[in-house]
């Protein structure tokens, strides 16, 4: 009898404890449940949480939570290319000028038709990278495919693009190359002549490959830490920047029959007092711009014959606001330099070195990448799920200044007429932006 009584008392005690627990913690559980339901119901928030698992700048770094800035407006804004499910890290334009590829940190690559930005809608195609995402992307020289470098596995993957009536219909993975880097990759590209590819890690190792993935040469950048590495648009040079204030420019040499020979030191860009974050080129590599930790940017004249002892020289130096990882872009005519600092883009006149204007608060989180298009009329800015396309208003101003300087020299009547017409057209455009 005592045993049954003890059992009954034990059961009664459990019931009382459960009742008290529900009274104390029940409201808290309901609140947590309500918050969870709100997160699931908000597709932006749920996608944001998924994309915040990794950071574009590294494999194992956590990044701050951000919300996309959807209410941005500015007179210079041409349009927003939306539809990216993740944070846009980088863009690259095809050689034929028809397409743009954007890579996102959610594992997607969006291919855009950018032939006429005045159109309201633009065709795009989404390509998914399984279980990974690409930090770098580059179109093949023939515009028939693109190559990415993934973050988690450090793989180079090539995709073939299929077109129908000159529109992108599909993109399928064609090849994957073996892993060669153990650290984060900070530079990757394909030469415009189609002779080689390059990848470079945050340490000091740079690899030169052929387009089949065969390693042609391994290089040491001797920079202690490498911040950025790029291939020049002319396809001759590879450039690495990092802890050193000097930028190393190396030429990838081939024989007349196309066989790889060697990589040789071409020249250095000197003048900074601290490490260099980023570099940008004109299409013919006649000018190279740099942005340094010392708070300055420089524009170099690099159309030289270094084999005869010629050295590049600084054309202009400017000052930019302090920023953790500034990014730069150089207009094709080298007259405008754009510097992205955190969430703002600054536009500089490279002839005077002076700041022309700025576009602020483009995103809530720092800008990842900027690039002028081939015409130099637009600047593409990459950030939170949106590529913002800005008018290069500063370019109209510098064109007027250039034409005015040319009018000061002796010119033919036809040239004078052409220069005056250009000035009038640029002034009319600037009037639309209230920049006269």
XYZ file of C-alpha atoms in Angstrom:
436
model
C 0.000 0.000 0.000
C 2.865 2.339 0.890
C 4.450 1.560 -2.471
C 1.332 2.576 -4.404
C 1.048 5.735 -2.326
C 4.659 6.658 -3.110
C 4.066 6.113 -6.828
C 0.924 8.268 -6.749
C 2.746 11.061 -4.941
C 5.592 10.924 -7.499
C 3.179 11.207 -10.445
C 1.321 14.069 -8.760
C 4.629 15.884 -8.166
C 5.581 15.576 -11.847
C 2.210 16.999 -12.925
C 2.587 19.966 -10.554
C 6.163 20.663 -11.805
C 5.054 20.588 -15.451
C 2.172 22.954 -14.683
C 4.480 25.430 -12.951
C 7.000 25.211 -15.838
C 4.298 26.052 -18.402
C 3.153 29.039 -16.360
C 6.692 30.438 -16.058
C 8.142 29.645 -19.500
C 5.059 29.260 -21.676
C 4.847 32.928 -22.685
C 8.547 32.958 -23.577
C 8.164 29.897 -25.828
C 5.213 31.495 -27.599
C 7.240 34.664 -28.170
C 10.138 32.685 -29.648
C 7.741 30.730 -31.832
C 6.167 33.967 -33.083
C 9.616 35.389 -33.958
C 10.525 32.214 -35.836
C 7.300 32.336 -37.824
C 8.036 35.958 -38.787
C 11.514 34.982 -40.015
C 10.117 32.242 -42.208
C 7.352 34.453 -43.530
C 9.872 37.125 -44.586
C 11.723 35.773 -47.634
C 14.247 38.612 -47.535
C 15.183 37.886 -43.940
C 15.435 34.128 -44.470
C 17.573 34.533 -47.572
C 19.731 37.051 -45.730
C 20.377 34.646 -42.873
C 21.339 31.907 -45.317
C 23.733 34.158 -47.205
C 25.407 35.383 -43.986
C 26.993 32.000 -43.293
C 30.140 33.023 -45.163
C 31.953 36.235 -46.026
C 33.095 37.086 -49.556
C 36.574 38.059 -48.386
C 37.381 34.775 -46.660
C 36.367 31.195 -46.024
C 35.980 31.186 -42.241
C 35.148 34.811 -41.412
C 31.733 35.846 -40.150
C 30.217 38.969 -41.567
C 27.873 41.536 -40.091
C 24.180 41.171 -40.742
C 22.842 43.614 -43.328
C 19.554 44.390 -44.988
C 19.363 45.344 -48.662
C 18.974 49.065 -49.361
C 15.896 49.134 -51.589
C 15.045 52.840 -51.342
C 18.207 54.248 -52.962
C 17.687 57.072 -55.436
C 20.095 59.518 -57.041
C 20.128 61.713 -60.163
C 23.113 59.755 -61.454
C 21.399 56.377 -61.095
C 20.770 54.859 -64.518
C 19.108 51.680 -63.254
C 19.246 48.825 -60.777
C 19.938 45.331 -62.068
C 17.926 43.299 -59.558
C 17.267 39.594 -59.174
C 20.488 38.546 -57.480
C 19.628 36.235 -54.573
C 22.910 36.920 -52.763
C 25.418 39.671 -52.100
C 26.932 40.607 -55.493
C 30.702 40.188 -55.310
C 31.997 40.930 -58.793
C 31.061 41.458 -62.434
C 32.857 40.886 -65.718
C 31.908 41.947 -69.249
C 32.202 39.781 -72.335
C 34.681 40.899 -74.998
C 31.880 41.507 -77.511
C 30.219 43.952 -75.102
C 26.892 42.136 -75.122
C 26.857 40.324 -71.798
C 27.748 40.777 -68.151
C 28.276 38.032 -65.583
C 27.750 38.698 -61.863
C 28.724 36.309 -59.098
C 26.956 36.167 -55.721
C 27.851 34.712 -52.336
C 24.803 32.407 -52.343
C 26.293 30.195 -55.080
C 24.607 31.802 -58.071
C 25.979 33.441 -61.203
C 23.617 35.761 -63.088
C 24.244 36.356 -66.804
C 22.846 39.661 -68.096
C 22.226 41.041 -71.568
C 23.485 44.641 -71.270
C 23.426 45.813 -74.881
C 20.915 48.592 -74.265
C 20.637 49.850 -70.704
C 17.824 52.224 -71.654
C 15.461 49.259 -71.975
C 13.218 48.748 -68.990
C 13.739 44.985 -68.798
C 16.872 42.952 -69.413
C 17.143 39.256 -70.067
C 19.138 37.270 -67.540
C 19.967 33.670 -66.776
C 20.783 32.164 -63.389
C 23.503 29.515 -63.057
C 23.991 27.686 -59.752
C 27.270 26.423 -58.284
C 26.498 23.469 -56.051
C 27.730 23.599 -52.430
C 30.029 26.567 -53.131
C 30.176 30.091 -54.529
C 32.553 32.046 -56.737
C 34.627 34.985 -55.568
C 35.994 35.696 -59.070
C 34.603 35.373 -62.569
C 35.999 35.964 -66.061
C 34.532 35.638 -69.544
C 36.452 33.668 -72.138
C 37.995 35.842 -74.897
C 35.544 34.462 -77.480
C 32.512 35.289 -75.256
C 31.331 31.669 -75.505
C 31.829 30.794 -71.867
C 33.074 31.945 -68.497
C 35.331 30.656 -65.734
C 34.927 31.049 -61.975
C 37.167 30.495 -58.975
C 35.253 29.035 -56.029
C 35.773 29.961 -52.396
C 35.290 26.869 -50.271
C 36.996 24.308 -52.520
C 39.375 26.714 -54.319
C 38.470 25.164 -57.674
C 38.580 26.669 -61.143
C 35.405 25.746 -63.017
C 34.621 26.479 -66.649
C 31.111 26.909 -68.102
C 29.985 26.787 -71.710
C 27.298 29.257 -72.781
C 24.682 28.264 -75.351
C 22.935 30.986 -77.351
C 19.785 31.129 -79.455
C 19.291 34.093 -81.769
C 22.159 35.877 -80.014
C 20.478 35.454 -76.615
C 21.899 33.325 -73.807
C 19.777 30.200 -73.505
C 21.778 28.040 -71.064
C 25.128 27.581 -69.362
C 26.553 24.183 -68.459
C 29.656 23.210 -66.510
C 32.313 21.971 -68.922
C 35.483 21.456 -66.872
C 36.900 21.597 -63.339
C 40.611 22.043 -62.679
C 42.562 20.644 -59.748
C 42.952 22.679 -56.574
C 46.280 24.516 -56.366
C 45.832 27.082 -53.557
C 45.254 26.435 -49.870
C 44.593 30.058 -48.912
C 41.957 32.538 -50.011
C 42.286 33.526 -53.676
C 42.488 37.317 -54.188
C 43.107 37.414 -57.931
C 41.955 35.462 -60.973
C 41.546 36.104 -64.683
C 41.925 35.061 -68.316
C 44.171 36.930 -70.731
C 42.393 38.723 -73.570
C 44.536 36.848 -76.113
C 43.406 33.501 -74.709
C 46.945 32.304 -74.007
C 46.828 31.901 -70.232
C 44.946 32.176 -66.950
C 46.211 33.458 -63.610
C 45.258 32.874 -59.996
C 46.877 34.301 -56.883
C 46.295 33.655 -53.185
C 46.441 36.021 -50.223
C 49.906 34.691 -49.437
C 52.655 34.984 -52.052
C 51.874 32.261 -54.586
C 50.731 33.140 -58.104
C 49.985 30.447 -60.702
C 50.028 30.826 -64.489
C 48.013 28.178 -66.400
C 47.096 27.439 -69.966
C 43.389 27.264 -70.810
C 43.405 23.496 -70.272
C 44.426 23.922 -66.647
C 48.058 22.875 -67.081
C 50.372 24.869 -64.820
C 52.885 26.888 -66.830
C 54.703 28.565 -63.946
C 54.529 29.187 -60.216
C 55.576 32.634 -59.011
C 56.363 34.243 -55.673
C 54.990 37.794 -55.367
C 57.358 38.576 -52.453
C 54.677 40.796 -50.917
C 54.300 39.043 -47.522
C 50.532 39.406 -48.006
C 48.891 39.870 -51.407
C 45.834 42.140 -51.562
C 44.946 41.902 -55.251
C 46.198 40.387 -58.512
C 44.975 41.077 -62.056
C 45.784 40.493 -65.712
C 46.176 43.626 -67.823
C 43.470 44.092 -70.508
C 46.108 43.859 -73.255
C 46.898 40.297 -72.140
C 50.643 40.877 -71.678
C 51.075 41.576 -67.980
C 50.122 40.252 -64.559
C 50.084 42.627 -61.608
C 50.172 41.910 -57.885
C 49.641 44.364 -55.014
C 50.024 43.878 -51.307
C 51.981 44.795 -48.206
C 54.730 46.447 -50.249
C 54.210 50.068 -51.437
C 55.559 49.108 -54.878
C 53.388 47.356 -57.477
C 55.097 44.572 -59.374
C 54.240 44.304 -63.076
C 55.385 41.095 -64.820
C 55.140 40.083 -68.459
C 54.001 36.594 -69.471
C 56.139 35.818 -72.524
C 55.344 33.467 -75.407
C 57.290 32.484 -78.498
C 56.204 33.456 -82.018
C 54.514 30.082 -82.467
C 52.526 30.548 -79.229
C 54.550 28.382 -76.843
C 55.003 29.612 -73.288
C 58.509 30.855 -72.508
C 58.689 32.531 -69.109
C 57.396 35.253 -66.790
C 59.787 38.189 -66.437
C 59.777 41.342 -64.335
C 58.701 44.238 -66.556
C 58.615 47.291 -64.266
C 57.377 48.574 -60.916
C 54.926 51.332 -60.007
C 56.555 53.316 -57.223
C 55.709 56.385 -55.184
C 53.329 55.157 -52.500
C 54.485 55.071 -48.876
C 52.324 52.122 -47.806
C 50.719 48.959 -49.207
C 48.550 49.109 -52.326
C 44.974 47.786 -52.192
C 43.848 47.767 -55.817
C 44.828 48.575 -59.413
C 42.893 49.491 -62.556
C 43.838 49.740 -66.236
C 42.847 51.395 -69.477
C 41.992 48.855 -72.227
C 45.374 49.273 -73.943
C 47.279 49.299 -70.611
C 48.721 52.709 -71.466
C 47.638 53.913 -68.024
C 47.432 52.148 -64.657
C 45.814 53.570 -61.519
C 46.539 52.484 -57.948
C 44.966 53.136 -54.544
C 47.077 52.796 -51.420
C 46.798 52.472 -47.672
C 48.641 55.807 -47.445
C 45.372 57.553 -48.411
C 46.321 58.450 -51.977
C 45.611 57.251 -55.481
C 48.017 57.611 -58.399
C 47.701 57.518 -62.167
C 50.738 56.230 -64.081
C 51.650 56.514 -67.738
C 52.715 52.964 -68.651
C 52.922 53.019 -72.462
C 56.657 52.378 -72.297
C 59.339 50.083 -73.691
C 60.759 48.684 -70.488
C 63.300 46.543 -72.357
C 65.043 49.802 -73.373
C 65.118 51.056 -69.826
C 62.014 53.259 -69.958
C 60.137 53.599 -66.685
C 56.518 54.562 -65.938
C 55.928 57.979 -64.435
C 53.182 59.439 -62.248
C 50.766 61.713 -64.090
C 48.617 62.709 -61.122
C 48.063 61.973 -57.443
C 44.842 62.421 -55.467
C 43.577 61.943 -51.924
C 40.632 59.745 -50.957
C 38.792 59.354 -47.596
C 40.007 56.606 -45.227
C 38.472 53.204 -45.968
C 39.153 49.607 -44.960
C 39.330 48.109 -48.458
C 38.898 50.744 -51.181
C 38.223 49.627 -54.758
C 39.004 51.609 -57.902
C 37.969 51.748 -61.549
C 39.553 53.742 -64.377
C 37.532 55.079 -67.304
C 38.672 53.786 -70.728
C 40.049 57.229 -71.689
C 41.854 57.531 -68.303
C 40.172 60.879 -67.602
C 38.008 59.719 -64.668
C 38.956 57.611 -61.658
C 36.276 56.151 -59.379
C 37.149 55.120 -55.829
C 34.691 53.094 -53.727
C 35.084 53.713 -49.987
C 32.666 51.766 -47.800
C 29.210 52.702 -49.219
C 30.245 55.766 -51.251
C 31.785 56.201 -54.706
C 34.037 59.206 -55.327
C 34.685 60.496 -58.856
C 38.004 62.239 -59.605
C 39.274 64.251 -62.551
C 42.627 62.587 -63.278
C 43.996 65.655 -65.102
C 43.772 67.866 -62.006
C 43.575 65.172 -59.315
C 40.587 66.945 -57.775
C 37.368 65.386 -56.500
C 34.499 66.110 -58.895
C 31.614 64.654 -56.892
C 30.441 61.639 -54.931
C 27.477 59.278 -54.750
C 26.782 58.333 -51.141
C 24.983 55.516 -49.323
C 24.565 53.199 -52.291
C 24.191 50.237 -49.904
C 23.979 49.509 -46.203
C 27.142 47.376 -46.356
C 30.484 48.124 -48.067
C 30.743 48.086 -51.864
C 32.417 44.920 -53.164
C 33.475 45.886 -56.690
C 33.238 48.673 -59.273
C 33.906 48.729 -63.010
C 33.324 51.060 -65.951
C 31.739 49.569 -69.046
C 33.620 49.594 -72.372
C 32.088 52.911 -73.437
C 32.983 54.672 -70.193
C 29.462 56.102 -69.931
C 28.440 53.969 -66.953
C 29.936 52.720 -63.709
C 28.694 49.334 -62.453
C 28.676 49.073 -58.646
C 28.300 45.713 -56.870
C 26.717 45.199 -53.457
C 23.641 43.892 -51.652
C 21.785 41.746 -54.209
C 21.800 44.641 -56.688
C 24.166 45.951 -59.352
C 23.634 49.703 -59.480
C 24.460 51.366 -62.798
C 25.531 55.008 -62.451
C 25.971 57.625 -65.158
C 29.591 58.745 -65.451
C 28.650 62.411 -65.144
C 32.233 63.336 -64.341
C 33.196 62.015 -67.793
C 31.186 64.751 -69.544
C 32.937 67.376 -67.439
C 36.432 66.036 -68.239
C 35.556 65.760 -71.931
C 34.660 69.469 -71.994
C 37.969 70.301 -70.294
C 39.938 68.147 -72.746
C 38.231 69.650 -75.784
C 38.820 73.159 -74.436
C 42.529 72.461 -74.023
C 42.699 71.124 -77.586
C 40.998 74.270 -78.890
C 43.853 76.246 -77.376
C 46.251 74.605 -79.826
C 46.371 75.012 -83.564
C 43.638 72.852 -85.151
C 42.008 72.457 -88.545
C 38.585 73.995 -89.100
C 36.987 70.537 -89.184
C 38.585 69.627 -85.859
C 37.478 72.899 -84.288
C 33.913 72.270 -85.423
C 33.972 68.750 -84.044
C 35.396 69.862 -80.695
C 32.809 72.639 -80.318
C 29.998 70.223 -81.127
C 31.289 67.784 -78.508
C 31.446 70.567 -75.918
C 27.858 71.596 -76.662
C 26.593 68.013 -76.383
C 28.400 67.456 -73.079
C 27.088 70.739 -71.656
C 23.552 69.767 -72.612
C 23.990 66.426 -70.830
C 25.451 68.058 -67.721
C 22.491 70.450 -67.617
C 20.215 67.426 -67.171
C 22.137 66.529 -64.030
C 22.320 70.167 -62.811
C 26.098 70.038 -62.973
C 26.826 73.165 -64.982
